[in-house]
Short mmCIF file of C-alpha atoms in Angstrom, two decimals:
data_model
loop_
_atom_site.label_atom_id
_atom_site.label_comp_id
_atom_site.label_asym_id
_atom_site.label_seq_id
_atom_site.Cartn_x
_atom_site.Cartn_y
_atom_site.Cartn_z
CA MET Z 1430 37.66 21.14 -11.44
CA LYS Z 1431 37.64 24.99 -11.71
CA ASN Z 1432 34.72 27.33 -11.78
CA ILE Z 1433 33.97 29.12 -15.13
CA MET Z 1434 32.55 32.39 -15.83
CA PHE Z 1435 29.54 31.88 -18.05
CA ASP Z 1436 29.27 34.83 -20.34
CA GLU Z 1437 26.89 34.72 -23.40
CA ARG Z 1438 29.59 33.58 -25.69
CA THR Z 1439 30.82 30.64 -23.50
CA LYS Z 1440 27.09 29.55 -23.22
CA ARG Z 1441 26.62 29.67 -26.98
CA ILE Z 1442 29.82 27.73 -27.59
CA LEU Z 1443 28.91 24.97 -25.10
CA CYS Z 1444 25.43 24.68 -26.49
CA ALA Z 1445 26.94 24.53 -30.05
CA VAL Z 1446 29.42 21.64 -28.92
CA VAL Z 1447 26.45 19.72 -27.28
CA GLU Z 1448 24.03 20.19 -30.50
CA SER Z 1449 26.94 19.21 -32.81
CA TYR Z 1450 27.62 16.14 -30.77
CA ILE Z 1451 23.83 15.21 -30.77
CA GLU Z 1452 23.76 15.73 -34.52
CA LYS Z 1453 26.94 13.46 -35.13
CA PRO Z 1454 28.49 11.46 -32.38
CA GLU Z 1455 32.04 12.49 -33.22
CA PRO Z 1456 34.25 14.81 -31.10
CA VAL Z 1457 33.72 18.37 -31.86
CA GLY Z 1458 36.54 20.74 -32.78
CA SER Z 1459 36.89 24.53 -32.56
CA ARG Z 1460 37.19 25.18 -36.27
CA TYR Z 1461 33.97 23.17 -36.93
CA ILE Z 1462 32.19 25.18 -34.30
CA MET Z 1463 33.38 28.46 -35.77
CA LYS Z 1464 32.42 27.63 -39.36
CA LYS Z 1465 29.12 25.98 -38.46
CA TYR Z 1466 27.66 28.54 -36.04
CA GLY Z 1467 29.33 31.57 -37.51
CA PHE Z 1468 31.18 32.80 -34.31
CA ASP Z 1469 32.78 36.25 -34.86
CA VAL Z 1470 35.96 35.04 -33.17
CA CYS Z 1471 38.88 32.97 -34.21
CA SER Z 1472 39.22 29.18 -33.69
CA ALA Z 1473 41.90 29.69 -31.32
CA THR Z 1474 39.70 31.86 -29.13
CA ILE Z 1475 36.96 29.15 -29.15
CA ARG Z 1476 39.58 26.25 -28.56
CA ASN Z 1477 40.60 28.37 -25.40
CA ILE Z 1478 37.08 28.62 -24.04
CA MET Z 1479 36.39 24.80 -24.72
CA SER Z 1480 39.56 24.09 -22.80
CA ASP Z 1481 38.26 26.06 -19.94
CA LEU Z 1482 34.96 24.15 -20.14
CA GLU Z 1483 36.95 20.89 -20.03
CA ASP Z 1484 38.81 21.99 -16.94
CA ALA Z 1485 35.31 22.84 -15.35
CA GLY Z 1486 34.05 19.31 -16.22
CA PHE Z 1487 31.66 20.23 -19.09
CA LEU Z 1488 33.65 18.78 -21.84
CA VAL Z 1489 36.14 15.93 -22.16
CA GLN Z 1490 38.65 15.10 -24.82
CA PRO Z 1491 38.86 11.55 -25.75
CA HIS Z 1492 42.20 11.84 -27.50
CA THR Z 1493 44.97 14.58 -27.49
CA SER Z 1494 44.50 15.46 -31.10
CA ALA Z 1495 40.69 15.05 -31.13
CA GLY Z 1496 37.95 17.64 -30.52
CA ARG Z 1497 35.94 17.41 -27.37
CA VAL Z 1498 32.60 15.54 -26.38
CA PRO Z 1499 30.04 16.80 -23.79
CA THR Z 1500 29.70 15.35 -20.19
CA ASP Z 1501 26.40 14.96 -18.19
CA ARG Z 1502 27.16 18.19 -16.80
CA ALA Z 1503 27.11 19.84 -20.27
CA TYR Z 1504 23.83 18.04 -21.06
CA ARG Z 1505 22.31 19.44 -17.84
CA PHE Z 1506 23.44 22.89 -18.64
CA TYR Z 1507 22.20 22.70 -22.28
CA VAL Z 1508 18.71 21.40 -21.08
CA ASP Z 1509 18.31 24.02 -18.41
CA TYR Z 1510 19.38 26.67 -21.00
CA ILE Z 1511 16.85 25.67 -23.67
CA CYS Z 1512 14.06 25.22 -21.14
CA GLN Z 1513 14.49 29.07 -20.27
CA GLN Z 1514 13.74 29.79 -24.00
CA ALA Z 1515 10.08 29.49 -25.02
CA LEU Z 1516 9.89 26.00 -26.50
CA VAL Z 1517 7.30 26.75 -29.20
CA ILE Z 1518 6.14 24.06 -31.66
CA ASN Z 1519 6.62 25.68 -34.93
CA SER Z 1520 7.41 22.64 -36.94
CA LEU Z 1521 4.56 21.70 -39.31
CA GLU Z 1522 5.56 18.07 -39.01
CA ILE Z 1523 5.13 18.08 -35.27
CA LYS Z 1524 1.89 19.91 -35.34
CA LYS Z 1525 0.65 17.37 -37.86
CA LEU Z 1526 1.77 14.55 -35.69
CA ILE Z 1527 -0.13 15.89 -32.71
CA GLU Z 1528 -3.40 16.51 -34.63
CA ASN Z 1529 -3.16 12.85 -35.98
CA LEU Z 1530 -2.48 11.63 -32.45
CA THR Z 1531 -5.47 13.52 -31.04
CA LYS Z 1532 -7.84 12.02 -33.53
CA LYS Z 1533 -6.55 8.41 -32.84
CA LEU Z 1534 -6.81 8.76 -29.13
CA ARG Z 1535 -10.35 10.18 -29.22
CA LYS Z 1536 -11.38 7.01 -31.12
CA LEU Z 1537 -9.60 4.75 -28.55
CA ARG Z 1538 -11.05 6.37 -25.49
CA ASN Z 1539 -12.98 3.51 -24.53
CA ASN Z 1540 -10.11 0.91 -24.69
CA MET Z 1541 -7.37 2.26 -22.55
CA ASN Z 1542 -4.95 -0.54 -23.51
CA SER Z 1543 -5.24 0.28 -27.14
CA LEU Z 1544 -4.94 3.98 -26.39
CA PHE Z 1545 -1.64 3.85 -24.43
CA LEU Z 1546 -0.07 1.28 -26.91
CA GLU Z 1547 -0.77 3.90 -29.81
CA ALA Z 1548 0.69 6.71 -27.66
CA THR Z 1549 3.84 4.89 -26.87
CA GLN Z 1550 4.44 3.59 -30.39
CA SER Z 1551 3.78 7.04 -32.00
CA LEU Z 1552 6.03 8.71 -29.40
CA SER Z 1553 8.92 6.16 -30.33
CA GLN Z 1554 8.21 6.62 -34.01
CA ALA Z 1555 8.50 10.34 -33.93
CA THR Z 1556 11.81 10.30 -31.78
CA HIS Z 1557 13.38 6.85 -32.47
CA TYR Z 1558 13.83 6.54 -28.78
CA LEU Z 1559 11.86 4.24 -26.24
CA GLY Z 1560 8.39 5.38 -25.61
CA LEU Z 1561 6.91 4.39 -22.25
CA ALA Z 1562 3.51 5.02 -20.55
CA VAL Z 1563 2.62 4.09 -16.88
CA LEU Z 1564 -1.17 3.40 -16.95
CA PRO Z 1565 -3.36 4.89 -14.11
CA ALA Z 1566 -2.72 3.15 -10.76
CA THR Z 1567 -5.85 0.91 -10.11
CA GLU Z 1568 -6.05 2.73 -6.66
CA LYS Z 1569 -6.60 6.11 -8.36
CA THR Z 1570 -9.37 4.96 -10.58
CA ALA Z 1571 -12.97 4.50 -9.90
CA LEU Z 1572 -14.85 1.22 -9.87
CA GLN Z 1573 -17.22 0.74 -12.95
CA ARG Z 1574 -18.13 -2.96 -12.27
CA VAL Z 1575 -16.93 -6.13 -10.69
CA ASP Z 1576 -18.05 -9.79 -11.59
CA PHE Z 1577 -17.03 -12.94 -9.67
CA ILE Z 1578 -16.88 -16.24 -11.58
CA LYS Z 1579 -16.52 -19.64 -9.82
CA PHE Z 1580 -13.35 -21.14 -11.32
CA LYS Z 1581 -12.82 -24.37 -9.34
CA ASP Z 1582 -12.90 -25.80 -5.68
CA ASP Z 1583 -12.23 -22.70 -3.56
CA LEU Z 1584 -10.97 -20.48 -6.42
CA VAL Z 1585 -12.75 -17.48 -7.99
CA ILE Z 1586 -12.00 -15.20 -10.84
CA ALA Z 1587 -12.66 -11.52 -9.95
CA VAL Z 1588 -13.13 -9.34 -13.00
CA VAL Z 1589 -12.79 -5.72 -12.21
CA VAL Z 1590 -13.48 -2.89 -14.71
CA ASN Z 1591 -12.62 0.71 -13.79
CA ASP Z 1592 -13.94 3.97 -15.07
CA LYS Z 1593 -11.13 4.27 -17.59
CA GLY Z 1594 -12.20 0.93 -19.38
CA ILE Z 1595 -9.30 -1.07 -18.00
CA VAL Z 1596 -10.08 -4.55 -17.19
CA LYS Z 1597 -8.15 -6.50 -14.42
CA ASN Z 1598 -8.63 -10.28 -13.80
CA LYS Z 1599 -7.47 -11.84 -10.59
CA ILE Z 1600 -7.85 -15.35 -8.97
CA ILE Z 1601 -8.72 -15.28 -5.38
CA LYS Z 1602 -9.35 -17.87 -2.67
CA ALA Z 1603 -12.85 -18.19 -1.36
CA TYR Z 1604 -14.35 -21.34 0.13
CA PRO Z 1605 -15.16 -24.57 -1.59
CA GLU Z 1606 -19.00 -24.25 -0.74
CA ILE Z 1607 -19.68 -20.85 -2.27
CA THR Z 1608 -21.98 -20.95 -5.20
CA GLN Z 1609 -22.20 -18.92 -8.31
CA ASN Z 1610 -25.47 -17.42 -7.22
CA GLU Z 1611 -23.79 -16.29 -4.02
CA LEU Z 1612 -20.92 -14.70 -6.10
CA ASN Z 1613 -23.49 -12.88 -8.13
CA SER Z 1614 -25.10 -11.38 -5.03
CA LEU Z 1615 -21.81 -10.30 -3.77
CA ALA Z 1616 -20.85 -8.73 -7.15
CA ASP Z 1617 -24.39 -6.90 -6.90
CA PHE Z 1618 -23.51 -5.65 -3.40
CA VAL Z 1619 -20.23 -4.22 -4.56
CA ASN Z 1620 -21.53 -2.50 -7.72
CA ARG Z 1621 -24.62 -1.12 -5.79
CA ASN Z 1622 -22.66 0.29 -2.86
CA TYR Z 1623 -19.30 1.14 -4.51
CA GLN Z 1624 -19.70 1.94 -8.21
CA GLY Z 1625 -18.03 5.29 -8.99
CA LYS Z 1626 -15.84 5.23 -5.83
CA THR Z 1627 -12.17 4.81 -5.92
CA ILE Z 1628 -10.58 1.32 -5.48
CA ASP Z 1629 -8.70 2.97 -2.41
CA GLU Z 1630 -11.89 4.31 -0.86
CA ILE Z 1631 -13.73 0.96 -1.39
CA ARG Z 1632 -10.96 -1.08 0.26
CA GLU Z 1633 -10.74 1.34 3.28
CA ASP Z 1634 -14.58 0.96 3.72
CA LEU Z 1635 -14.43 -2.86 3.48
CA LEU Z 1636 -11.76 -2.84 6.10
CA VAL Z 1637 -14.06 -0.91 8.48
CA ARG Z 1638 -16.86 -3.38 7.72
CA ILE Z 1639 -14.59 -6.38 8.46
CA LYS Z 1640 -13.66 -4.90 11.81
CA LYS Z 1641 -17.45 -4.42 12.66
CA GLU Z 1642 -18.47 -7.99 11.32
CA LYS Z 1643 -15.74 -9.51 13.44
CA ILE Z 1644 -17.51 -8.19 16.41
CA PHE Z 1645 -21.12 -8.38 15.58
CA TRP Z 1646 -21.52 -10.92 12.76
CA ASP Z 1647 -20.16 -14.43 11.89
CA LYS Z 1648 -16.84 -15.57 10.43
CA LEU Z 1649 -18.55 -16.43 6.94
CA ILE Z 1650 -19.45 -12.79 6.36
CA THR Z 1651 -16.02 -11.46 7.45
CA LYS Z 1652 -14.40 -14.08 5.07
CA ILE Z 1653 -16.84 -12.77 2.23
CA LEU Z 1654 -15.76 -9.26 2.82
CA LYS Z 1655 -11.94 -10.11 2.89
CA MET Z 1656 -12.50 -11.94 -0.46
CA CYS Z 1657 -14.00 -8.75 -1.69
CA GLN Z 1658 -11.12 -6.64 -0.45
CA GLU Z 1659 -8.47 -9.02 -1.92
CA ALA Z 1660 -10.38 -8.91 -5.36
CA LEU Z 1661 -9.74 -5.18 -5.39
CA TYR Z 1662 -6.10 -5.10 -4.51
CA PHE Z 1663 -3.64 -4.88 -7.30
CA SER Z 1664 0.13 -4.50 -6.43
CA MET Z 1665 1.15 -2.27 -9.32
CA GLU Z 1666 0.24 -0.31 -12.45
CA ASP Z 1667 0.84 -1.57 -16.08
CA VAL Z 1668 3.66 -0.22 -18.09
CA TYR Z 1669 3.77 0.00 -21.94
CA VAL Z 1670 6.97 0.05 -23.63
CA SER Z 1671 7.54 0.66 -27.47
CA GLY Z 1672 10.50 1.21 -29.81
CA LEU Z 1673 13.42 -1.18 -29.05
CA TYR Z 1674 13.58 -1.68 -32.65
CA HIS Z 1675 14.21 2.04 -33.37
CA ILE Z 1676 17.04 2.46 -30.77
CA MET Z 1677 18.72 -0.69 -32.27
CA HIS Z 1678 19.63 1.50 -35.14
CA LEU Z 1679 21.27 4.30 -33.06
CA PRO Z 1680 25.09 4.32 -32.93
CA ASP Z 1681 24.88 4.68 -29.22
CA PHE Z 1682 23.70 1.02 -29.02
CA SER Z 1683 25.61 -0.48 -31.91
CA ASP Z 1684 27.49 -2.78 -29.33
CA ILE Z 1685 25.39 -5.98 -29.04
CA GLU Z 1686 26.05 -6.16 -25.36
CA LYS Z 1687 24.70 -2.61 -24.68
CA LEU Z 1688 21.63 -3.52 -26.66
CA ARG Z 1689 21.16 -6.81 -24.76
CA GLU Z 1690 21.41 -4.81 -21.44
CA VAL Z 1691 18.78 -2.30 -22.74
CA ALA Z 1692 16.29 -5.16 -23.71
CA LYS Z 1693 16.93 -6.85 -20.27
CA THR Z 1694 16.24 -3.45 -18.38
CA ILE Z 1695 13.04 -2.60 -20.11
CA GLN Z 1696 11.48 -5.96 -19.57
CA ASP Z 1697 11.70 -5.42 -15.77
CA LYS Z 1698 8.40 -3.89 -14.87
CA HIS Z 1699 9.31 -3.28 -11.27
CA LEU Z 1700 12.51 -1.40 -12.29
CA LEU Z 1701 10.43 0.84 -14.70
CA LEU Z 1702 7.85 1.62 -12.12
CA LYS Z 1703 10.60 2.46 -9.58
CA LEU Z 1704 12.07 4.76 -12.04
CA PHE Z 1705 8.93 6.73 -12.53
CA GLU Z 1706 7.51 6.70 -8.91
CA ASN Z 1707 9.23 10.09 -8.12
CA ILE Z 1708 7.71 11.99 -11.00
CA SER Z 1709 5.70 14.49 -8.93
CA GLU Z 1710 2.07 15.39 -9.54
CA ASP Z 1711 3.28 18.96 -9.74
CA ASP Z 1712 6.02 18.42 -12.47
CA ASP Z 1713 4.94 19.49 -15.91
CA ILE Z 1714 8.07 17.73 -17.27
CA LYS Z 1715 11.09 16.17 -15.83
CA VAL Z 1716 14.48 15.56 -17.52
CA ILE Z 1717 16.85 13.14 -15.86
CA ILE Z 1718 20.30 12.85 -17.36
CA GLY Z 1719 22.86 9.99 -17.05
CA GLU Z 1720 24.39 10.05 -13.40
CA GLU Z 1721 21.22 11.94 -12.24
CA ASN Z 1722 19.29 8.68 -12.45
CA PRO Z 1723 18.88 7.06 -9.00
CA LEU Z 1724 18.95 3.59 -10.46
CA GLU Z 1725 22.22 2.27 -11.66
CA GLU Z 1726 20.62 0.50 -14.74
CA PHE Z 1727 19.70 3.92 -16.25
CA LYS Z 1728 22.92 5.92 -15.75
CA ASN Z 1729 23.60 5.60 -19.35
CA PHE Z 1730 20.33 7.02 -20.53
CA SER Z 1731 18.42 10.27 -20.45
CA ILE Z 1732 14.82 10.19 -19.42
CA ILE Z 1733 12.16 12.74 -20.32
CA ALA Z 1734 9.02 12.20 -18.44
CA SER Z 1735 5.75 14.12 -17.80
CA PRO Z 1736 2.53 13.16 -15.98
CA TYR Z 1737 -0.73 13.13 -17.66
CA LYS Z 1738 -3.99 14.07 -15.71
CA GLU Z 1739 -7.70 13.85 -15.72
CA LYS Z 1740 -8.63 17.42 -14.92
CA ASP Z 1741 -6.20 18.27 -12.01
CA LYS Z 1742 -5.71 14.52 -10.85
CA SER Z 1743 -2.42 13.13 -11.81
CA LEU Z 1744 -3.04 9.51 -13.30
CA GLY Z 1745 0.23 8.26 -14.60
CA VAL Z 1746 3.29 9.14 -16.71
CA ILE Z 1747 4.31 9.37 -20.47
CA ALA Z 1748 8.06 9.31 -21.07
CA LEU Z 1749 11.00 8.90 -23.48
CA VAL Z 1750 13.98 6.95 -22.65
CA GLY Z 1751 17.06 7.37 -24.93
CA PRO Z 1752 20.74 7.98 -25.07
CA LYS Z 1753 22.34 10.92 -23.32
CA ARG Z 1754 23.13 12.15 -26.87
CA MET Z 1755 19.42 12.96 -27.28
CA ASN Z 1756 17.61 15.71 -29.40
CA TYR Z 1757 16.31 17.31 -26.05
CA GLN Z 1758 14.68 20.23 -27.73
CA ARG Z 1759 12.43 17.99 -29.95
CA ALA Z 1760 11.98 15.23 -27.19
CA ILE Z 1761 10.80 17.76 -24.49
CA MET Z 1762 8.38 19.41 -26.91
CA LEU Z 1763 7.08 16.04 -27.99
CA VAL Z 1764 6.74 14.58 -24.56
CA ASN Z 1765 5.04 17.73 -23.22
CA ALA Z 1766 2.61 17.75 -26.12
CA PHE Z 1767 1.77 13.91 -25.87
CA ALA Z 1768 1.03 14.52 -22.12
CA ARG Z 1769 -1.27 17.33 -22.93
CA VAL Z 1770 -3.09 15.25 -25.68
CA LEU Z 1771 -3.54 12.37 -23.14
CA THR Z 1772 -4.87 14.81 -20.41
CA LYS Z 1773 -7.33 16.34 -22.85
CA THR Z 1774 -8.51 12.86 -24.16
CA LEU Z 1775 -8.96 11.45 -20.58
CA SER Z 1776 -10.66 14.69 -19.28
CA ASP Z 1777 -13.23 15.30 -22.12
#
């Protein structure tokens, strides 16, 4: 693979090939590029530059007589190139979409599940890719209220409501003799002492109390505190995924086996959370293309993700997952805009 000098003309030709292939998934020829983009050089010159780009690993030629298609390296160059430009939303259609989304999310502010479902569905509808949202991790949110309900024998249902309006139910082990009145007193204790504190802070404080009670108090109180701590432990966030229907109609997934693989992958919650765990709180937006994906299951996809926040605190991620042949300019603008709308909605 040889190096290539990227003068402005070479950059424009590479971007033209990428954009043409995004628009229509067919090998792109030099004559087509010359006519469509109005280059003031002959098609032979463009063909030579495309040949150099192929030697440098940016393009491949599926057949000797065919045009060329972009590689992951070409998509990466293209994304970096367009991100250097000012991506301004000047489309009336996108502006209207964002206005409508803002109004809808404001109305759903007290129902986080409906809010994120609306956000992912709208994002998918606008792009025809998969829209995803990772809800705020329970540990990062503050406790609004907890209730304990005796279920049967030694089992208790803990109902935890956080300050985002997200309700979590969990069955925990207690001891057979515990009564509903005792559970109500325990819930009152938690709500009185810990309302407004993050789940992490509460668990840490309970851990300190448990250690103290082991020394000074009896086993029953230690067991109650442990039960309380267990009720506030949730292993992972929730993930919303919308838009499998939309990607079914993309030529990139016309193969039924590919589509089946996509459906299987997006049903794996652990895998999706692992995919987004490296999105930094400092990243405004992150674009991961094909082979750049750390997980094998996503190497045929591109991912555009952005954290959304409450004031300056990162809460979760909103993202698009689609083919590498993605309309990056539109997708980046939309993910960025959706993240800003979510941030504003959660911060107001």
